[in-house]
Tab-separated table of C-alpha atoms in Angstrom:
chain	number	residue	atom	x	y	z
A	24	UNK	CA	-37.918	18.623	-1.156
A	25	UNK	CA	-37.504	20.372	2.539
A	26	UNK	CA	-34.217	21.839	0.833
A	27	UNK	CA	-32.625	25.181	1.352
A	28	UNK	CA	-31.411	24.089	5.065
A	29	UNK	CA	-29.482	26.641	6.953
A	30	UNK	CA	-25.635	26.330	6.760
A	31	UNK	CA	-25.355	24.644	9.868
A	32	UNK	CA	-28.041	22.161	8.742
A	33	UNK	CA	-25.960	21.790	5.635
A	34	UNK	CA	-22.432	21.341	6.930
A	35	UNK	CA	-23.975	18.698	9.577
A	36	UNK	CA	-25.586	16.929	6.715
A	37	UNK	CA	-22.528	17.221	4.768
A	38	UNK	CA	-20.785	15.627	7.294
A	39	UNK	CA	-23.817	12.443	7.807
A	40	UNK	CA	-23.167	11.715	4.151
A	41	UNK	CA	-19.264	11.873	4.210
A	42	UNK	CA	-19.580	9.195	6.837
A	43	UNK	CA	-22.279	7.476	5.538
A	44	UNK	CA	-19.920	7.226	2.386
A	45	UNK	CA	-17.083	6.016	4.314
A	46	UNK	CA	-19.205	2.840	5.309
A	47	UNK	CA	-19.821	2.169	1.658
A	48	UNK	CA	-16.304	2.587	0.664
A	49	UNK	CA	-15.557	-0.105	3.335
A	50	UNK	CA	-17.876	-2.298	1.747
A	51	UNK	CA	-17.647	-1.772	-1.767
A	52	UNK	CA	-14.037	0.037	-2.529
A	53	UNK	CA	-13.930	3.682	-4.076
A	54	UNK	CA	-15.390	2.157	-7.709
A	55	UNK	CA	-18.122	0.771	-5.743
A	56	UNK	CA	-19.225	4.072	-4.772
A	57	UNK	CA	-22.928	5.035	-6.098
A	58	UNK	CA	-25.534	7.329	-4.741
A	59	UNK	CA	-27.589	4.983	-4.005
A	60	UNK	CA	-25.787	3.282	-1.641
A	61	UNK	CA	-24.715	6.693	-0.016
A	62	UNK	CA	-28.622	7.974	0.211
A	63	UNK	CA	-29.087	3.934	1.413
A	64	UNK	CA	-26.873	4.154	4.481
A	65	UNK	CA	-27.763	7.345	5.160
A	66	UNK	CA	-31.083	6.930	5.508
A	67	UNK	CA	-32.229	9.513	3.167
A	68	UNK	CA	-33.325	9.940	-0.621
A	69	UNK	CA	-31.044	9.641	-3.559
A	70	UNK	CA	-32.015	13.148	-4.757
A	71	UNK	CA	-31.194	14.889	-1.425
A	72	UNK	CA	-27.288	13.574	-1.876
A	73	UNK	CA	-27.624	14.493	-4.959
A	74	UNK	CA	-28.331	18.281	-3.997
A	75	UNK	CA	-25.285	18.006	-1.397
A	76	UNK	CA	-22.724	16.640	-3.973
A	77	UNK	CA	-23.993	16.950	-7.326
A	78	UNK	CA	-20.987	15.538	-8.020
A	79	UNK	CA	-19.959	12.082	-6.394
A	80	UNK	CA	-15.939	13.046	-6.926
A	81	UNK	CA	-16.849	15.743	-4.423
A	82	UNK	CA	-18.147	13.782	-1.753
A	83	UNK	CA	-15.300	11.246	-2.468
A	84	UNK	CA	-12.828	14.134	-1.544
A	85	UNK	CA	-14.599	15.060	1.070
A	86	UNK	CA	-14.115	11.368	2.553
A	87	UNK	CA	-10.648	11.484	1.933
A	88	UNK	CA	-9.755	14.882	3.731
A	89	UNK	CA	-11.985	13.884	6.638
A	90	UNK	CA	-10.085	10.547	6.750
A	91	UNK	CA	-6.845	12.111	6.869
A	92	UNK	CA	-7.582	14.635	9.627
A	93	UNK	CA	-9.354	12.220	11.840
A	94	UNK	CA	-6.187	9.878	11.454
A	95	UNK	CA	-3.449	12.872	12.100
A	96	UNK	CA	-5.304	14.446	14.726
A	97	UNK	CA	-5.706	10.962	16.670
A	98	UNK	CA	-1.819	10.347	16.431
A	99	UNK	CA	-1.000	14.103	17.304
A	100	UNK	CA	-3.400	13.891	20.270
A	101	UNK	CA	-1.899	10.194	21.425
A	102	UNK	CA	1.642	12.299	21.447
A	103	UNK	CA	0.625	15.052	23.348
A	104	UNK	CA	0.421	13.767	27.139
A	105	UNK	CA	3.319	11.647	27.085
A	106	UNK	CA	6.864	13.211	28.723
A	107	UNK	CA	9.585	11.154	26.905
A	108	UNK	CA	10.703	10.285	23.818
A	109	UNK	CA	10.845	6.653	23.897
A	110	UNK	CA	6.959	6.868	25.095
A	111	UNK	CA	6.375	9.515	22.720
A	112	UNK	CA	7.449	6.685	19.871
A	113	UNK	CA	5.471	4.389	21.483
A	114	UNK	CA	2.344	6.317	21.116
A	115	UNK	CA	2.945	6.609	17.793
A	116	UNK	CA	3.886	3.211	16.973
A	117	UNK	CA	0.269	2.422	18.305
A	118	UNK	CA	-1.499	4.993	16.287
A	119	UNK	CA	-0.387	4.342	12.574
A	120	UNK	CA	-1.445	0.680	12.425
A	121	UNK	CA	-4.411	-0.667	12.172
A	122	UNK	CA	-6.080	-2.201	15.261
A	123	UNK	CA	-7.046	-5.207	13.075
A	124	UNK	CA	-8.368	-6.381	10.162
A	125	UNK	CA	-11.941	-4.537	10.137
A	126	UNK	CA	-10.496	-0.968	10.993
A	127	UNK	CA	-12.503	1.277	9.074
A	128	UNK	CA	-10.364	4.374	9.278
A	129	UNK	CA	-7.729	2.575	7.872
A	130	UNK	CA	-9.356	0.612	5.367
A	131	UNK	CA	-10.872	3.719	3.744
A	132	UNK	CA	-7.787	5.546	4.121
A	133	UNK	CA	-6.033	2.432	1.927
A	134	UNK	CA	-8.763	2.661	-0.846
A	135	UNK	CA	-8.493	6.038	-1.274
A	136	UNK	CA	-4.664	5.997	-1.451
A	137	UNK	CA	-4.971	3.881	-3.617
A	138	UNK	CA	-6.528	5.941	-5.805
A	139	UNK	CA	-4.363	8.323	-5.629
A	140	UNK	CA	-2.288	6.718	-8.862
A	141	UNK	CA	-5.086	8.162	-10.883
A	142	UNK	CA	-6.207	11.308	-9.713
A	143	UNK	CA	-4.436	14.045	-9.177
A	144	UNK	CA	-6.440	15.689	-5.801
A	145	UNK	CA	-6.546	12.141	-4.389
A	146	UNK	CA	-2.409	11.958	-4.577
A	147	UNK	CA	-2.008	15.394	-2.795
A	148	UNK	CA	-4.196	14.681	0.041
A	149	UNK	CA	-2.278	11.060	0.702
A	150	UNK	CA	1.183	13.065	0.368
A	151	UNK	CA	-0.046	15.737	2.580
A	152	UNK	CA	-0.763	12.910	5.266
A	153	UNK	CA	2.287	11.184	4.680
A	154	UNK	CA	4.260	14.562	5.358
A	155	UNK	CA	2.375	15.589	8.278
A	156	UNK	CA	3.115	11.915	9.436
A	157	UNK	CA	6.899	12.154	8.751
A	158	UNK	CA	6.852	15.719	10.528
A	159	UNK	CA	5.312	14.275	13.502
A	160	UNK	CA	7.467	11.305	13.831
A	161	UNK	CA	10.733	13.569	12.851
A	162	UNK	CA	10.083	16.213	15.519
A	163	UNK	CA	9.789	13.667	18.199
A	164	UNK	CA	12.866	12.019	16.787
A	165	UNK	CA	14.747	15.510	16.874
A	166	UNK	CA	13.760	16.297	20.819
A	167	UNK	CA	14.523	13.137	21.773
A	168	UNK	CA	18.391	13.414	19.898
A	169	UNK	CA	18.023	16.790	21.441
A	170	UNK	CA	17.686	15.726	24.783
A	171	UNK	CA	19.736	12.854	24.707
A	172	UNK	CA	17.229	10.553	25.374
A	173	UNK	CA	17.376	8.737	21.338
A	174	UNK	CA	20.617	8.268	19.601
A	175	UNK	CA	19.889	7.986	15.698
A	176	UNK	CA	21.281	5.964	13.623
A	177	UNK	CA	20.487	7.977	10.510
A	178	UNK	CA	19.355	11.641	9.972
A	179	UNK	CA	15.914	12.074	11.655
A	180	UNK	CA	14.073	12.642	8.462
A	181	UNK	CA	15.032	9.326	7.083
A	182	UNK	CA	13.974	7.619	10.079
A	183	UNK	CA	10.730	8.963	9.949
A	184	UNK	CA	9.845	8.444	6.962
A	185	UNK	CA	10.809	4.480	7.226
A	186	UNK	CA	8.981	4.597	10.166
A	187	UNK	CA	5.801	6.258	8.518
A	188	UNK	CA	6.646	3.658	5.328
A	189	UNK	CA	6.121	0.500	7.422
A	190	UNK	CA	3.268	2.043	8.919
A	191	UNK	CA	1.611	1.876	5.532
A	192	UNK	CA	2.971	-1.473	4.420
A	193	UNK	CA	2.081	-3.405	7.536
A	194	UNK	CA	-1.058	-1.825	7.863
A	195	UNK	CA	-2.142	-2.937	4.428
A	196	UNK	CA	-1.194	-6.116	5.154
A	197	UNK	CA	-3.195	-6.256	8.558
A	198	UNK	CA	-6.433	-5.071	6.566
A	199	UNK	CA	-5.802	-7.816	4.047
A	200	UNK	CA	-5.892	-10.534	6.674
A	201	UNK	CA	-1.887	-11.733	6.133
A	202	UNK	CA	-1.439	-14.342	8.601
A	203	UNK	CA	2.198	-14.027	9.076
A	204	UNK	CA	1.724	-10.306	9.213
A	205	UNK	CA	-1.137	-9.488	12.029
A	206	UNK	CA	-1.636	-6.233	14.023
A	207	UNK	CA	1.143	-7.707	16.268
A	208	UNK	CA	3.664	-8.802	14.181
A	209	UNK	CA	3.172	-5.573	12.406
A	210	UNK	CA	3.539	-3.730	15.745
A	211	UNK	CA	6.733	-5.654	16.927
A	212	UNK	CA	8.252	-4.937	13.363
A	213	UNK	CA	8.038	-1.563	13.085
A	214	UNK	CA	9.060	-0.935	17.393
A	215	UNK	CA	12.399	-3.290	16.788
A	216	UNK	CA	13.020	-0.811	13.611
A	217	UNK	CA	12.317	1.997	15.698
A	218	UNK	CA	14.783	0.537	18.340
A	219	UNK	CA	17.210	-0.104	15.588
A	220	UNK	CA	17.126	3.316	14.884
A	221	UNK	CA	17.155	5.538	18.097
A	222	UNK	CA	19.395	3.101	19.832
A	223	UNK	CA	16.345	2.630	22.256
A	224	UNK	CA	14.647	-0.180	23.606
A	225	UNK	CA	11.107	0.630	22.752
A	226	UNK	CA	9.696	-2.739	24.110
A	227	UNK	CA	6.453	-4.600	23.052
A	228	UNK	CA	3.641	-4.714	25.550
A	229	UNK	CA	0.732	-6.020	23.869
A	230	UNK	CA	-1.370	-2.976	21.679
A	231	UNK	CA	-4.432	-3.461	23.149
A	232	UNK	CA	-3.228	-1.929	26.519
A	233	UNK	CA	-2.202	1.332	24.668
A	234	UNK	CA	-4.296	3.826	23.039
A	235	UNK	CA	-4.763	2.330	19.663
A	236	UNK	CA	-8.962	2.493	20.750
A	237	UNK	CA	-9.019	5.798	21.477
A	238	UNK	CA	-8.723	6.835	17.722
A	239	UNK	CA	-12.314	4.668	17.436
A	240	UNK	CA	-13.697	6.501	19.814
A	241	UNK	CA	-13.608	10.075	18.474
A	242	UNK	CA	-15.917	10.722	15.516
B	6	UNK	CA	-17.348	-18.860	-33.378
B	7	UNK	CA	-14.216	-20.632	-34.365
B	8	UNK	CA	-13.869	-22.221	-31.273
B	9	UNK	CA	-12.439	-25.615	-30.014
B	10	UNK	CA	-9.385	-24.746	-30.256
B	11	UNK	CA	-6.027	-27.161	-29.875
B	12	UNK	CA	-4.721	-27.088	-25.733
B	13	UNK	CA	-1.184	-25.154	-26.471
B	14	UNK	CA	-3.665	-22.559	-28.872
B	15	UNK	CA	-6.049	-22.174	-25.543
B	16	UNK	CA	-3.139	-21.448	-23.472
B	17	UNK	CA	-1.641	-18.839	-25.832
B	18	UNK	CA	-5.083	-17.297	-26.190
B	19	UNK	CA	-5.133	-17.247	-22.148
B	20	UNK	CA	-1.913	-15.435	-21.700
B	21	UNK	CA	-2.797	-13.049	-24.201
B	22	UNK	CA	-6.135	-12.119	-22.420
B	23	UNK	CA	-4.334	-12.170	-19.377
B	24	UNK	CA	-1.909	-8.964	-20.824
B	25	UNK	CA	-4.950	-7.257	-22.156
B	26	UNK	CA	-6.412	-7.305	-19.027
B	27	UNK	CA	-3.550	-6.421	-16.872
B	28	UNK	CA	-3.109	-3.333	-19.010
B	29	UNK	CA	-7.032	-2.395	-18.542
B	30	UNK	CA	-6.404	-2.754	-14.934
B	31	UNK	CA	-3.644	-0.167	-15.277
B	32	UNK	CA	-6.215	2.666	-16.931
B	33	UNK	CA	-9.174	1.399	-15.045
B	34	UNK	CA	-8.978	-0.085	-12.081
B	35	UNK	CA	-9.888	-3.430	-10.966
B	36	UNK	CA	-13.228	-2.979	-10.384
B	37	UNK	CA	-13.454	-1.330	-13.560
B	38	UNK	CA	-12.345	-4.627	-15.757
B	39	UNK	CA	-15.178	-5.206	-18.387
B	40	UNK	CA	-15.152	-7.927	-20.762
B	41	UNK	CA	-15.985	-5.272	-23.700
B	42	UNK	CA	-12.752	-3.535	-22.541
B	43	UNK	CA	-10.437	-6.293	-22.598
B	44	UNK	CA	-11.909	-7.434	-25.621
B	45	UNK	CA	-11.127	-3.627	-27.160
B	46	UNK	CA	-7.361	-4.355	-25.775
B	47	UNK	CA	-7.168	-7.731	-27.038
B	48	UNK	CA	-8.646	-7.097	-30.552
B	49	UNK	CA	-11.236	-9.667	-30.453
B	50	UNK	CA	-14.485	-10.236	-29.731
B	51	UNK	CA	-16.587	-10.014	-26.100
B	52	UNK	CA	-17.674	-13.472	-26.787
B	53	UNK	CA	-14.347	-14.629	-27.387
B	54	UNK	CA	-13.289	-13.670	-23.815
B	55	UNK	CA	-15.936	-14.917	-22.285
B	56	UNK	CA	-15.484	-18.663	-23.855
B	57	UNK	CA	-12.416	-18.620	-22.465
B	58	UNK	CA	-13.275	-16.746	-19.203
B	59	UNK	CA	-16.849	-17.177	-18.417
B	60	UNK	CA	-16.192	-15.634	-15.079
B	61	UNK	CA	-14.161	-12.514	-14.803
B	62	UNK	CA	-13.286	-13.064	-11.453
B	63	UNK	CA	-10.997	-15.764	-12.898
B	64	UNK	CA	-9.873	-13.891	-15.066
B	65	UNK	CA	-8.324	-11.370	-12.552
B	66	UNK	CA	-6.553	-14.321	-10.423
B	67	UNK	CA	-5.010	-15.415	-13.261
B	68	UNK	CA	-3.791	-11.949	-13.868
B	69	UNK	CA	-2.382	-11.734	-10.200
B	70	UNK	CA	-1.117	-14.896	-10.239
B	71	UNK	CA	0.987	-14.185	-13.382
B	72	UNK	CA	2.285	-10.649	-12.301
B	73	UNK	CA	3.110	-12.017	-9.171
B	74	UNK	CA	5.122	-14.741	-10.669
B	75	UNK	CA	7.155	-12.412	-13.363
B	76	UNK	CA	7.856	-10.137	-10.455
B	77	UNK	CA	9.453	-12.589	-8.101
B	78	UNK	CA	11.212	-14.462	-11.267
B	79	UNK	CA	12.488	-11.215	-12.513
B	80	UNK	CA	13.901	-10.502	-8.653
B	81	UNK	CA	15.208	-14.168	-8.262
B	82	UNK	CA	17.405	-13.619	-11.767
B	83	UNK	CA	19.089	-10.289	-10.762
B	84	UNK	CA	20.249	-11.752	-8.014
B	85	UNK	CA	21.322	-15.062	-9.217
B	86	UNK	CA	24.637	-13.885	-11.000
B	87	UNK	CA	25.947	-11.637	-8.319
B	88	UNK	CA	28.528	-13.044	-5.868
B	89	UNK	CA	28.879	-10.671	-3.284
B	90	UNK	CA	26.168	-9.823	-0.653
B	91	UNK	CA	26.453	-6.546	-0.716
B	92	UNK	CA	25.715	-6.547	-4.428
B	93	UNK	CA	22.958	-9.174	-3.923
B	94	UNK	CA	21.304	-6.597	-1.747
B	95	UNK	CA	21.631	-3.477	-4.163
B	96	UNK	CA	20.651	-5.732	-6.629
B	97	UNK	CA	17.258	-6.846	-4.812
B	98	UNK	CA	16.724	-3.136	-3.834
B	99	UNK	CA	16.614	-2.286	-7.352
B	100	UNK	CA	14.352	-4.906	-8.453
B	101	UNK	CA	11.741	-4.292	-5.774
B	102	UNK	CA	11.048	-0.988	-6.639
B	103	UNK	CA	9.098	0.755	-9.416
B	104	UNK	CA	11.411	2.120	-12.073
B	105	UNK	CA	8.950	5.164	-12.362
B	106	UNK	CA	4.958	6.120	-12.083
B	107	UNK	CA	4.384	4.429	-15.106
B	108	UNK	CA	5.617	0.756	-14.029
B	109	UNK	CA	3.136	-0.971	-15.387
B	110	UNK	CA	3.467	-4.604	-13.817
B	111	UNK	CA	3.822	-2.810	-10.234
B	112	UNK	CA	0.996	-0.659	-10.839
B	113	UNK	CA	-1.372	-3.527	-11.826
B	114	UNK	CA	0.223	-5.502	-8.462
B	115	UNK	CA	-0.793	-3.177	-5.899
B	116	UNK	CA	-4.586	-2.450	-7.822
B	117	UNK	CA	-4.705	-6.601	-7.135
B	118	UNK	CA	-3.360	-6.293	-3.485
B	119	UNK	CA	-5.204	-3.855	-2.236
B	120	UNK	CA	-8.322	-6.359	-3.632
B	121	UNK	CA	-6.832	-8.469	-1.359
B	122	UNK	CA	-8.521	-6.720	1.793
B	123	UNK	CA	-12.225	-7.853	0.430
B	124	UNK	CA	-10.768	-11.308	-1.462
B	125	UNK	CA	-9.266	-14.384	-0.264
B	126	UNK	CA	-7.415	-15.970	-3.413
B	127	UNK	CA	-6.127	-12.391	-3.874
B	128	UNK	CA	-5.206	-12.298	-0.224
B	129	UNK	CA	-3.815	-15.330	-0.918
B	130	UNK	CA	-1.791	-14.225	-3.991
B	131	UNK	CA	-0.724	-11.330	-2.368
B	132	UNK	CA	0.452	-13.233	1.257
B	133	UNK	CA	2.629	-15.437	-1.371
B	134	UNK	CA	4.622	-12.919	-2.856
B	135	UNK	CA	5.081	-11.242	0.232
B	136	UNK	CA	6.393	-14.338	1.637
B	137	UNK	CA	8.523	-15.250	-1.183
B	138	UNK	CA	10.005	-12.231	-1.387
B	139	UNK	CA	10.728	-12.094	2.357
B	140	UNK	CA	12.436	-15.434	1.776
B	141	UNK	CA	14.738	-14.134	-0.953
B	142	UNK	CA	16.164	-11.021	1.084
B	143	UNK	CA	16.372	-13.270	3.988
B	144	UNK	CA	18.320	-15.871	2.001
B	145	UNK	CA	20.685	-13.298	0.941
B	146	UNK	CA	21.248	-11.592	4.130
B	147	UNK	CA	21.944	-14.975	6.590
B	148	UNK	CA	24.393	-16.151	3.499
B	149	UNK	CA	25.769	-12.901	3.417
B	150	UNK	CA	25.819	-12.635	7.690
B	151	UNK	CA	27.375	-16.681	7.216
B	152	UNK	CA	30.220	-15.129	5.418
B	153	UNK	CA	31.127	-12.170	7.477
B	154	UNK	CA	30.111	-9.846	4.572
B	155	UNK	CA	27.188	-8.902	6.335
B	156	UNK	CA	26.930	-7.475	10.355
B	157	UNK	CA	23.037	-8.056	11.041
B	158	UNK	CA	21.177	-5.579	13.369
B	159	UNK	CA	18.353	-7.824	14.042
B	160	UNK	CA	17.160	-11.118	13.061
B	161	UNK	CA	17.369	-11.711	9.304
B	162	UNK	CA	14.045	-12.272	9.278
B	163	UNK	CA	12.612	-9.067	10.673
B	164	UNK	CA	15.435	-7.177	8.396
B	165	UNK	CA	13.976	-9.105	4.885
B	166	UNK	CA	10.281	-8.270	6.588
B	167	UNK	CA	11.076	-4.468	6.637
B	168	UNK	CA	12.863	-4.109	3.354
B	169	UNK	CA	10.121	-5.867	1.588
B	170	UNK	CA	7.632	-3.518	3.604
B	171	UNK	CA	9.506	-0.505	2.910
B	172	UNK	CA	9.241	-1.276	-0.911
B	173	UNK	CA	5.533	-1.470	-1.019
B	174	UNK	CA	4.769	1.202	0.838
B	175	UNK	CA	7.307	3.572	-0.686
B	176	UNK	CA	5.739	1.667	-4.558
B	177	UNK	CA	2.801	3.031	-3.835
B	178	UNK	CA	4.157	6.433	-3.249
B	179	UNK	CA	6.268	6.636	-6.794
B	180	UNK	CA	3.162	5.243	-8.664
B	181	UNK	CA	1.146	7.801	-7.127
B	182	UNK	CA	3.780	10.776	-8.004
B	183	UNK	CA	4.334	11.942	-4.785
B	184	UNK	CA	6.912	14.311	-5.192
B	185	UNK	CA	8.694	13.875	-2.017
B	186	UNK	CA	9.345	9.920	-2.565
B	187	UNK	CA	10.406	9.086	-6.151
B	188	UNK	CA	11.995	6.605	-7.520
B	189	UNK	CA	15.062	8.133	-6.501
B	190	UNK	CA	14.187	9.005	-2.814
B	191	UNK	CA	12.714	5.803	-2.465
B	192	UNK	CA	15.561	3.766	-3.537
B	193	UNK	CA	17.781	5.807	-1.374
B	194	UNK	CA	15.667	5.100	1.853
B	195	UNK	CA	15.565	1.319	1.372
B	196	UNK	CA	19.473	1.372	0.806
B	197	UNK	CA	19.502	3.741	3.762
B	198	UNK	CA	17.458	0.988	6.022
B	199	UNK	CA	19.348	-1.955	4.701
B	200	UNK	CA	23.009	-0.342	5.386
B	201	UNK	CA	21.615	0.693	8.471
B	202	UNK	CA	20.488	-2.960	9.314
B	203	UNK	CA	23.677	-4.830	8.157
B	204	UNK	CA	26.436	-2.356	8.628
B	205	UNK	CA	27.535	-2.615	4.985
B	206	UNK	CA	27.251	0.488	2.864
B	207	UNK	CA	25.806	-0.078	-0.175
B	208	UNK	CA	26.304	3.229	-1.967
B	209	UNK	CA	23.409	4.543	-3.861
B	210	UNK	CA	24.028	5.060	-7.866
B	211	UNK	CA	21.924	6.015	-10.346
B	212	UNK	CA	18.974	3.190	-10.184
B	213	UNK	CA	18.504	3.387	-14.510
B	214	UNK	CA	22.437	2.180	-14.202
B	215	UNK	CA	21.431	-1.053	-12.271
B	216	UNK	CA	19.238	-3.969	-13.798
B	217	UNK	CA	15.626	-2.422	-13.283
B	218	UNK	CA	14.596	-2.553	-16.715
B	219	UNK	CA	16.132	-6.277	-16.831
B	220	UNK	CA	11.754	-6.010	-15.451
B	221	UNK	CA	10.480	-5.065	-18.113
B	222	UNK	CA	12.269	-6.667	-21.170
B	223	UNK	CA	10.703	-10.361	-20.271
B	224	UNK	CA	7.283	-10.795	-20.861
């Protein structure tokens, strides 16, 4: 084998096979996941994943963090632009569902949450998203109480973490192809809670027209 | 084998494959349900569950199908005797929770939902208690709204929607020990949303003071 690749060989083939293993958790849930199918959709032998994760629990891991940034980073960066608070909310609304039933990101970010009732390093990365999703959702909350643009019902922390709560629900729901609870039902659930809840109405233009696609279009 | 046995003998057999396999489910994961290991939990032989379940896949819907059915029957009865709304609320709220990280019947309930994003009949299964349980809250909060007990927020449709959401999603968190959302935390979020939503406060006691383990005492 054409092994001993320079590190920036390795990391960039680290990072093929954590998203080559993403598509196979997709397909075939976290239990499903075998070498072969990782080397398969990769394009390359079993023995060269084998060199990059000996161990499959590594890779696995790897999948998970990679998940969770891609998904936090997408929702921070659909926040960023936006000047008020009720827009702010908006934005976010739109990035913690799913966009439908075949979202990948959110479909491997369920399996591997899932997970997370039997492994240990599996649990900490889905509570360290689920923080870093309250925080997000609570600091917009607080400038907007701040600035007298919101008026909360309930301490901003609580909020949030409903808000972040439903996100998961619904979105689980939307990935397993509920027909009374589709992307938009989900969507107009969790705004009218939101509403409830800052004393704002948040409205409910249809998803497609906000940035919900421009999480699919980063890598 | 000592087989053809009597109908009601068939049916006992069936339920008590059906426990076996719900608590392999628990240590191993739906995909990782092997005849030899619900065999091992059952105390008798491979071939013996495979007369009665030739397919596994059966196997696992009847598994889903039961929990789902001794969770909503279990809800349905700790509300029945209560005749205040308020109380019918707290009451729900206690029953749609985990008691812990080791609730078994909720752990083996969200292994089987989160099937339900590659399976149909799971799907299915999973749609129904959703619905059912939807239907319960909702019940209990226009009744509740009918009698002036209760000051709704929003429809009592969305409201049932986003309690039942909240409890799955903050489920999967206490089976899953995150140590932000316990049992306790959770409990005191969903009472948090629900006061919020029908302008009743429903206090928040200690949840092992309230009929949770009413759960677990049926079979």
């Amino acid at each position: 084998m054409a092994l001993m690749a320079r590190p920036k060989e390795q990391a960039a083939r680290r990072q093929e096979l954590v998203a080559a293993a993403g598509r196979v958790i997709v397909q075939r849930g976290v239990r499903g996941l075998r070498v072969k199918d990782v080397a398969a959709q990769a394009g390359i032998s079993a023995g060269l994943v084998s060199y990059y994760y000996p161990d499959l629990g590594d890779l696995l891991v790897d999948v998970h963090e990679h998940s969770v940034d891609r998904f936090y980073w997408s929702r921070m960066r659909l926040v960023e632009g936006v000047p008020d608070a009720p827009g702010r909310l908006r934005a976010l609304a739109a990035g913690g569902l799913p966009s439908g039933p075949d979202d990948e990101l959110c479909l491997t970010l369920y399996e591997l949450h899932l997970h997370a009732a039997r492994d240990r390093t599996h649990a900490a990365l889905m509570t360290s998203l689920f923080d870093r999703e309250v925080s997000l959702y609570a600091m917009v909350l607080q400038q907007g109480a701040a600035a007298g643009e919101l008026h909360l019902a309930a301490p901003a922390l609580d909020v949030a973490t409903n808000a972040v709560a439903l996100e998961d629900a619904y979105g689980l729901h939307v990935v397993a192809r509920n027909s009374r609870v589709d992307a938009g039902r989900a969507r107009s659930l969790l705004l009218s809670y939101l509403a409830q809840a800052t004393g704002v109405d948040l409205g409910d233009e249809d998803p497609r027209a906000t940035p919900v696609g421009a999480r699919d279009a980063q890598g």
